[in-house]
Short mmCIF file of C-alpha atoms in Angstrom, two decimals:
data_model
loop_
_atom_site.label_atom_id
_atom_site.label_comp_id
_atom_site.label_asym_id
_atom_site.label_seq_id
_atom_site.Cartn_x
_atom_site.Cartn_y
_atom_site.Cartn_z
CA PHE A 599 87.07 -95.54 84.77
CA HIS A 600 86.11 -92.67 82.40
CA THR A 601 87.83 -91.61 79.21
CA TRP A 602 87.18 -88.06 77.86
CA GLU A 603 88.23 -86.67 74.52
CA GLY A 604 87.44 -83.42 72.85
CA TRP A 605 87.06 -82.30 69.26
CA GLY A 606 86.78 -78.75 67.96
CA GLY A 607 84.57 -78.19 64.96
CA PRO A 608 83.79 -75.19 62.74
CA GLY A 609 81.71 -72.22 63.82
CA GLY A 610 82.92 -72.30 67.40
CA SER A 611 81.34 -75.68 68.13
CA ASN A 612 82.89 -78.08 70.62
CA THR A 613 82.06 -81.76 71.22
CA GLU A 614 83.08 -83.89 74.17
CA TYR A 615 82.48 -87.61 74.39
CA ALA A 616 83.16 -90.14 77.12
CA TYR A 617 83.22 -93.93 77.41
CA VAL A 618 81.41 -95.13 80.48
CA PRO A 619 81.69 -98.63 82.10
CA ASP A 620 78.34 -99.93 80.80
CA GLY A 621 79.71 -99.92 77.24
CA THR A 622 77.85 -96.76 76.06
CA TRP A 623 79.11 -93.38 74.93
CA LYS A 624 77.87 -90.06 76.23
CA LEU A 625 78.14 -87.08 73.87
CA ILE A 626 77.91 -83.49 75.06
CA VAL A 627 77.76 -80.90 72.25
CA TYR A 628 78.41 -77.17 72.80
CA TYR A 629 77.72 -74.65 70.08
CA GLU A 630 78.36 -70.93 70.43
CA LEU A 631 75.85 -68.98 68.33
CA PRO A 632 76.64 -65.48 67.04
CA GLU A 633 75.01 -62.79 69.21
CA HIS A 634 73.07 -59.66 68.19
CA ASP A 635 72.44 -56.36 69.91
CA VAL A 636 69.00 -56.12 71.47
CA THR A 637 67.63 -52.80 72.79
CA PHE A 638 64.70 -52.57 75.19
CA PHE A 639 62.78 -49.30 75.50
CA VAL A 640 60.61 -49.08 78.61
CA LYS A 641 57.90 -46.40 78.45
CA THR A 642 54.52 -45.24 79.72
CA HIS A 643 51.30 -44.97 77.67
CA ALA A 644 52.28 -41.36 76.95
CA ASP A 645 55.60 -42.53 75.42
CA GLN A 646 57.52 -41.20 78.44
CA ALA A 647 60.76 -43.10 79.14
CA ILE A 648 61.02 -44.93 82.47
CA GLU A 649 64.44 -44.74 84.07
CA GLY A 650 65.62 -47.46 86.47
CA ALA A 651 63.33 -50.23 85.18
CA GLN A 652 64.66 -53.80 85.53
CA ILE A 653 64.69 -56.05 82.45
CA GLU A 654 65.55 -59.72 83.00
CA VAL A 655 66.26 -62.14 80.14
CA PHE A 656 67.47 -65.70 80.66
CA GLY A 657 68.82 -64.94 84.12
CA VAL A 658 70.59 -61.70 83.11
CA THR A 659 69.22 -58.38 84.45
CA GLU A 660 69.89 -54.90 83.04
CA GLU A 661 68.59 -51.52 84.23
CA THR A 662 67.24 -48.82 81.92
CA ASP A 663 69.15 -45.53 81.68
CA GLU A 664 67.73 -42.00 81.74
CA THR A 665 66.41 -42.51 78.19
CA GLY A 666 64.53 -45.66 79.19
CA HIS A 667 66.85 -48.02 77.28
CA ALA A 668 68.60 -51.25 78.31
CA GLU A 669 71.02 -53.21 76.11
CA PHE A 670 71.51 -57.00 75.74
CA SER A 671 73.54 -59.30 73.46
CA LEU A 672 71.56 -62.39 72.52
CA PRO A 673 71.63 -65.07 69.81
CA GLU A 674 68.84 -65.52 67.32
CA GLY A 675 65.78 -67.26 68.62
CA SER A 676 62.71 -66.99 70.85
CA PHE A 677 63.03 -65.60 74.37
CA PHE A 678 60.97 -64.28 77.27
CA TYR A 679 61.57 -61.18 79.36
CA ASN A 680 60.42 -59.95 82.77
CA ALA A 681 60.12 -56.24 83.51
CA SER A 682 59.62 -54.28 86.73
CA ALA A 683 59.72 -50.61 87.75
CA GLU A 684 58.77 -48.79 90.91
CA GLY A 685 55.17 -47.59 90.72
CA TYR A 686 54.29 -49.87 87.79
CA MET A 687 52.83 -53.34 87.41
CA ASP A 688 55.34 -56.15 86.82
CA ILE A 689 55.48 -57.95 83.47
CA PHE A 690 56.26 -61.68 83.45
CA ASN A 691 57.28 -64.06 80.65
CA GLU A 692 56.58 -61.70 77.77
CA PRO A 693 57.78 -63.38 74.51
CA PHE A 694 59.99 -61.71 71.92
CA GLU A 695 62.12 -62.72 68.95
CA VAL A 696 65.78 -61.97 68.18
CA THR A 697 66.75 -61.83 64.49
CA ASP A 698 69.86 -60.88 62.55
CA GLY A 699 68.26 -57.47 61.86
CA ASP A 700 67.32 -54.59 64.15
CA ASN A 701 66.09 -55.78 67.54
CA TYR A 702 64.20 -52.95 69.27
CA ILE A 703 61.74 -54.13 71.89
CA GLU A 704 59.22 -51.62 73.29
CA VAL A 705 57.98 -52.40 76.79
CA LEU A 706 54.75 -50.65 77.81
CA MET A 707 54.37 -50.39 81.60
CA GLN A 708 50.98 -50.03 83.28
CA MET A 709 50.77 -47.75 86.31
CA ASP A 710 50.42 -49.69 89.58
CA GLY A 711 47.31 -48.02 90.92
CA MET A 712 43.90 -46.79 89.81
CA PRO A 713 44.07 -44.12 87.07
CA GLY A 714 41.81 -41.20 87.94
CA ASP A 715 41.56 -42.04 91.66
CA ALA A 716 43.31 -38.82 92.65
CA ASN A 717 42.14 -38.91 96.27
CA GLY A 718 42.95 -42.59 96.75
CA ASP A 719 39.54 -43.68 98.05
CA GLY A 720 39.29 -46.60 95.61
CA VAL A 721 36.57 -44.97 93.49
CA VAL A 722 36.86 -42.66 90.47
CA ASP A 723 34.19 -39.98 90.73
CA ILE A 724 33.57 -36.23 90.68
CA LEU A 725 35.58 -35.81 93.89
CA ASP A 726 38.72 -36.87 92.01
CA VAL A 727 38.12 -34.19 89.36
CA LEU A 728 37.80 -31.57 92.10
CA VAL A 729 41.06 -32.74 93.71
CA ILE A 730 42.86 -32.54 90.35
CA LEU A 731 41.53 -29.00 89.84
CA GLN A 732 42.73 -28.02 93.33
CA TYR A 733 46.21 -29.26 92.46
CA PHE A 734 46.16 -27.35 89.14
CA HIS A 735 45.12 -24.25 91.07
CA GLY A 736 48.31 -24.47 93.12
CA ASN A 737 46.78 -25.87 96.29
CA ASP A 738 48.11 -28.88 98.20
CA PRO A 739 45.11 -31.22 98.53
CA GLU A 740 45.30 -34.05 101.03
CA PRO A 741 45.25 -36.85 100.25
CA PHE A 742 46.54 -36.56 96.69
CA TYR A 743 47.94 -39.44 94.64
CA PHE A 744 49.92 -37.89 91.80
CA GLU A 745 50.40 -41.18 89.90
CA ASN A 746 46.64 -41.75 89.83
CA ALA A 747 45.82 -38.14 88.95
CA ASP A 748 48.32 -38.22 86.08
CA VAL A 749 45.95 -40.33 83.99
CA ASN A 750 47.97 -40.15 80.77
CA GLN A 751 51.29 -40.67 82.64
CA ASP A 752 53.09 -37.73 81.04
CA GLY A 753 54.38 -36.40 84.37
CA VAL A 754 52.15 -33.29 84.32
CA ILE A 755 48.70 -32.60 85.78
CA ASP A 756 46.64 -30.66 83.24
CA VAL A 757 43.38 -30.53 81.30
CA LEU A 758 44.15 -33.86 79.60
CA ASP A 759 44.00 -35.60 82.98
CA VAL A 760 40.68 -33.91 83.75
CA ILE A 761 39.30 -35.16 80.43
CA GLY A 762 40.66 -38.66 81.04
CA THR A 763 39.17 -38.79 84.54
CA ALA A 764 35.78 -37.60 83.26
CA ASN A 765 35.92 -40.32 80.61
CA ILE A 766 36.63 -42.95 83.29
CA ILE A 767 33.67 -41.71 85.33
CA ALA A 768 31.40 -41.91 82.28
CA GLY A 769 32.49 -45.23 80.83
CA GLY A 770 35.49 -46.72 82.60
CA LYS A 771 38.11 -45.86 79.97
CA ALA A 772 40.33 -42.79 79.95
CA SER A 773 40.64 -42.91 76.15
CA PRO A 774 37.39 -44.40 74.79
CA TYR A 775 37.89 -43.26 71.18
CA PRO A 776 41.18 -44.79 69.94
CA GLY A 777 42.25 -43.52 66.56
CA MET A 778 40.41 -40.20 66.88
CA GLN A 779 42.03 -37.58 64.66
CA SER A 780 41.78 -33.88 65.55
CA GLU A 781 42.80 -30.92 63.44
CA PRO A 782 45.05 -28.27 65.04
CA ALA A 783 43.02 -25.45 66.58
CA ASP A 784 43.46 -21.67 66.77
CA LEU A 785 42.99 -19.26 69.70
CA TYR A 786 42.42 -15.55 69.04
CA LEU A 787 42.96 -12.94 71.75
CA HIS A 788 40.82 -9.85 71.16
CA GLN A 789 40.42 -6.65 73.15
CA ASP A 790 37.19 -7.97 74.65
CA GLY A 791 37.66 -11.72 74.81
CA ILE A 792 39.04 -14.95 73.38
CA SER A 793 37.69 -16.96 70.46
CA LEU A 794 38.49 -20.50 69.37
CA HIS A 795 38.46 -22.15 65.95
CA SER A 796 38.38 -25.94 66.11
CA ASP A 797 37.01 -29.02 64.34
CA GLY A 798 34.38 -30.00 66.93
CA THR A 799 36.37 -32.82 68.61
CA LEU A 800 37.82 -30.67 71.40
CA THR A 801 36.32 -30.76 74.88
CA GLY A 802 38.97 -28.82 76.80
CA ILE A 803 41.51 -26.00 76.42
CA GLN A 804 44.45 -24.90 78.54
CA PHE A 805 46.41 -21.70 77.97
CA GLU A 806 48.77 -19.23 79.62
CA LEU A 807 49.15 -15.47 79.18
CA ALA A 808 52.15 -13.37 80.17
CA THR A 809 50.51 -10.62 82.19
CA THR A 810 50.95 -8.82 85.49
CA GLY A 811 47.37 -7.55 85.29
CA GLN A 812 44.38 -9.35 86.70
CA PHE A 813 41.61 -10.86 84.58
CA HIS A 814 39.05 -11.43 87.31
CA ASP A 815 36.34 -10.24 84.92
CA MET A 816 36.81 -13.17 82.53
CA GLN A 817 33.49 -14.87 81.78
CA LEU A 818 33.17 -18.23 80.09
CA LEU A 819 30.60 -18.36 77.30
CA LEU A 820 30.33 -22.14 76.93
CA PRO A 821 27.24 -23.36 78.82
CA ASP A 822 28.49 -26.91 79.46
CA HIS A 823 32.02 -25.93 80.51
CA ASN A 824 33.81 -24.41 83.47
CA LEU A 825 36.73 -22.00 83.73
CA VAL A 826 39.61 -22.20 86.22
CA LEU A 827 41.95 -19.20 86.49
CA VAL A 828 45.30 -19.28 88.27
CA HIS A 829 46.82 -15.83 88.77
CA GLU A 830 50.58 -15.98 89.27
CA GLU A 831 53.18 -13.24 89.65
CA GLU A 832 53.75 -12.64 85.94
CA SER A 833 51.30 -14.94 84.22
CA LEU A 834 47.76 -16.19 84.06
CA ARG A 835 47.04 -19.90 83.61
CA ALA A 836 43.56 -20.95 82.55
CA MET A 837 41.76 -24.23 82.01
CA VAL A 838 38.45 -24.68 80.21
CA TYR A 839 36.92 -28.10 80.95
CA SER A 840 33.61 -29.94 81.00
CA ILE A 841 32.75 -32.46 83.70
CA ILE A 842 30.64 -34.31 81.11
CA ASN A 843 33.24 -33.80 78.36
CA ALA A 844 30.84 -31.89 76.16
CA PRO A 845 32.44 -31.11 72.77
CA ILE A 846 33.15 -27.47 71.95
CA PRO A 847 31.12 -26.47 68.87
CA GLN A 848 32.86 -26.70 65.52
CA GLY A 849 34.02 -23.56 63.74
CA GLU A 850 34.98 -20.20 65.16
CA ILE A 851 33.28 -19.33 68.42
CA LYS A 852 33.84 -16.76 71.15
CA ILE A 853 34.52 -18.73 74.34
CA ILE A 854 35.58 -16.04 76.86
CA SER A 855 34.62 -12.40 77.29
CA PHE A 856 36.13 -9.65 79.45
CA VAL A 857 36.07 -5.88 79.76
CA GLN A 858 37.69 -4.27 76.74
CA ARG A 859 41.43 -3.67 77.08
CA GLU A 860 43.64 -1.42 74.99
CA GLN A 861 46.80 -3.48 75.55
CA LEU A 862 46.75 -7.22 75.10
CA PRO A 863 49.14 -9.63 76.86
CA GLU A 864 51.30 -12.14 75.03
CA TRP A 865 50.45 -15.81 74.72
CA THR A 866 53.02 -18.12 76.33
CA ASP A 867 51.36 -21.52 75.95
CA ALA A 868 48.17 -23.14 74.67
CA PHE A 869 46.94 -26.62 73.80
CA GLY A 870 43.68 -28.49 73.59
CA GLY A 871 42.34 -31.89 74.57
CA ASN A 872 39.96 -33.92 72.43
CA LEU A 873 37.27 -36.38 73.49
CA ASN A 874 39.88 -39.15 73.64
CA ALA A 875 42.01 -37.14 76.09
CA ASP A 876 44.67 -36.68 73.37
CA LYS A 877 46.70 -33.48 73.19
CA VAL A 878 45.79 -31.22 70.26
CA PRO A 879 48.13 -28.44 69.02
CA VAL A 880 46.77 -24.89 69.26
CA THR A 881 48.15 -21.88 67.38
CA THR A 882 47.71 -18.56 69.19
CA HIS A 883 46.93 -15.15 67.65
CA ARG A 884 46.59 -11.57 68.93
CA ASP A 885 43.96 -9.40 67.27
CA GLU A 886 43.68 -5.74 68.28
CA THR A 887 39.95 -5.71 67.57
CA THR A 888 36.80 -6.81 69.32
CA GLY A 889 34.55 -9.75 68.51
CA ILE A 890 35.40 -12.60 66.17
CA ALA A 891 37.55 -11.65 63.23
CA GLY A 892 37.12 -13.55 59.99
CA GLN A 893 38.13 -13.20 56.39
CA ASP A 894 35.08 -11.06 55.70
CA GLY A 895 35.43 -8.81 58.74
CA ASP A 896 34.02 -8.77 62.24
CA MET A 897 30.79 -10.37 63.32
CA ALA A 898 30.54 -8.91 66.85
CA LEU A 899 27.60 -9.87 69.05
CA HIS A 900 25.95 -7.51 71.54
CA ALA A 901 23.00 -8.44 73.79
CA TYR A 902 21.35 -5.83 76.01
CA PRO A 903 20.22 -4.94 78.59
CA ASN A 904 22.26 -7.31 80.73
CA PRO A 905 20.81 -8.17 83.22
CA ALA A 906 17.49 -8.26 81.38
CA ARG A 907 13.89 -8.53 82.57
CA ASP A 908 11.01 -8.47 80.08
CA LYS A 909 12.79 -8.11 76.73
CA LEU A 910 16.27 -8.76 75.36
CA TRP A 911 17.75 -7.07 72.28
CA VAL A 912 20.43 -8.73 70.17
CA GLU A 913 22.68 -6.98 67.65
CA PHE A 914 25.25 -8.45 65.29
CA VAL A 915 26.49 -8.16 61.71
CA SER A 916 25.53 -10.90 59.26
CA GLN A 917 28.32 -11.53 56.75
CA GLY A 918 26.28 -13.07 53.93
CA THR A 919 22.91 -14.18 52.67
CA GLU A 920 23.16 -17.69 54.14
CA PRO A 921 20.62 -18.24 56.96
CA VAL A 922 21.84 -17.40 60.45
CA LYS A 923 20.12 -18.93 63.48
CA VAL A 924 19.85 -16.93 66.69
CA ARG A 925 18.92 -18.97 69.75
CA LEU A 926 18.13 -18.21 73.37
CA VAL A 927 19.51 -21.10 75.44
CA ASN A 928 19.11 -21.80 79.15
CA ALA A 929 21.87 -22.94 81.54
CA HIS A 930 21.11 -26.60 80.77
CA GLY A 931 21.71 -26.14 77.05
CA GLN A 932 18.02 -26.27 76.14
CA THR A 933 16.89 -23.98 73.33
CA MET A 934 14.09 -21.70 74.56
CA GLN A 935 13.55 -19.60 71.40
CA THR A 936 14.97 -19.59 67.87
CA LYS A 937 14.92 -16.88 65.20
CA GLN A 938 16.36 -17.02 61.68
CA VAL A 939 18.03 -14.16 59.82
CA THR A 940 18.60 -14.18 56.06
CA SER A 941 19.56 -10.55 55.48
CA GLU A 942 23.13 -9.26 55.12
CA GLY A 943 24.57 -6.47 57.24
CA PRO A 944 23.63 -5.11 60.70
CA VAL A 945 20.86 -7.07 62.41
CA THR A 946 18.74 -6.17 65.45
CA ILE A 947 16.20 -8.63 66.86
CA SER A 948 14.44 -9.03 70.19
CA PHE A 949 13.39 -11.89 72.49
CA SER A 950 10.50 -11.74 74.92
CA LEU A 951 11.50 -12.91 78.41
CA GLU A 952 8.04 -12.90 79.97
CA GLY A 953 7.52 -15.91 82.21
CA TYR A 954 11.19 -16.89 82.22
CA ALA A 955 12.80 -17.94 85.49
CA SER A 956 15.64 -15.81 86.82
CA GLY A 957 19.15 -17.10 86.14
CA LEU A 958 21.81 -17.60 83.52
CA TYR A 959 20.98 -17.78 79.80
CA MET A 960 22.98 -17.67 76.57
CA ILE A 961 22.46 -16.03 73.20
CA ARG A 962 23.97 -18.17 70.45
CA VAL A 963 24.36 -17.02 66.84
CA ASP A 964 25.21 -19.81 64.36
CA GLY A 965 26.40 -18.79 60.91
CA GLN A 966 27.71 -20.97 58.11
CA GLU A 967 31.32 -20.89 59.37
CA LYS A 968 31.18 -19.10 62.71
CA SER A 969 29.33 -19.24 65.98
CA LEU A 970 29.01 -16.54 68.64
CA LEU A 971 27.99 -16.82 72.27
CA GLU A 972 27.12 -14.22 74.86
CA LYS A 973 26.13 -14.90 78.45
CA ILE A 974 23.18 -12.96 79.91
CA MET A 975 21.36 -12.84 83.22
CA VAL A 976 17.58 -12.70 83.52
CA GLU A 977 16.16 -11.08 86.62
#
């Protein structure tokens, strides 16, 4: 024989008690707590929303919408959530708190794979960089694992993924310098080339020009970098990268030369990547002059003859009385000769090339605020 009675209390509580044959009472207390809105935001490391992710809390599962959000109503207290999404590693029993304030829970999903392993062979090496570059060039490499190649998980394969992969090869981490701050950079398009002004933390540049003409004569002037050009119907895409992630020198420096053109194309896009594989804003400029333009005028560099044999002549304009160093550098970045100029105005100096091996060399002029580079061949 059981006797049940109920009693309703304040705040939505409810108590039931029963007399059982052994002379004891059994109390069952129910209390309905007020609930609060809880929003989950599921994202990648690049802050990209993940649609269709499953969030499970206390036996209830919700799916994220196109903005990466899922909504719950929960009382105050401590809870755990599980999260899963196709192509990402599952998250189990992650704790979180619900308060009477704003409850916005960010869920960071790790890619289910090996970042940087673009060819899927289980190793991140130079072959993966080459596969990423093939994809950027518009080819269809096989095999190609997009999720692995997209190191920063922003949904695009670009110079940032090349930098991240090179970082993984060098030290195991795509972003080894957390907290690195980079100043916005500037790209200048001249009639005979492109110059860059940056703070010295950049290691890569990507840009696009609106042009139907061909720029097959573009020459990169950075000894530790490479240039990839993709000619499309009405545009030119270019990537400047370094397999060793060498930093681009600080200040204003000419990075690309080409045969002088009377009409310059329009910029359509440009951005940089720093040593941490972070995106750096780049402002573009068009300058209907040659050389590097500065506040005090041009400081154009001219080295001749090119190719050279026994002697090389170098001409430029020094903008002030501060010392300017002129260096002859080989293809490995080693300085072969150095000369210093302290005079202002037009300068002409020469370098003896006797005994030098044939191949690629660079003339580098370093002023107080600017640097100039010109590529030469020695026969």
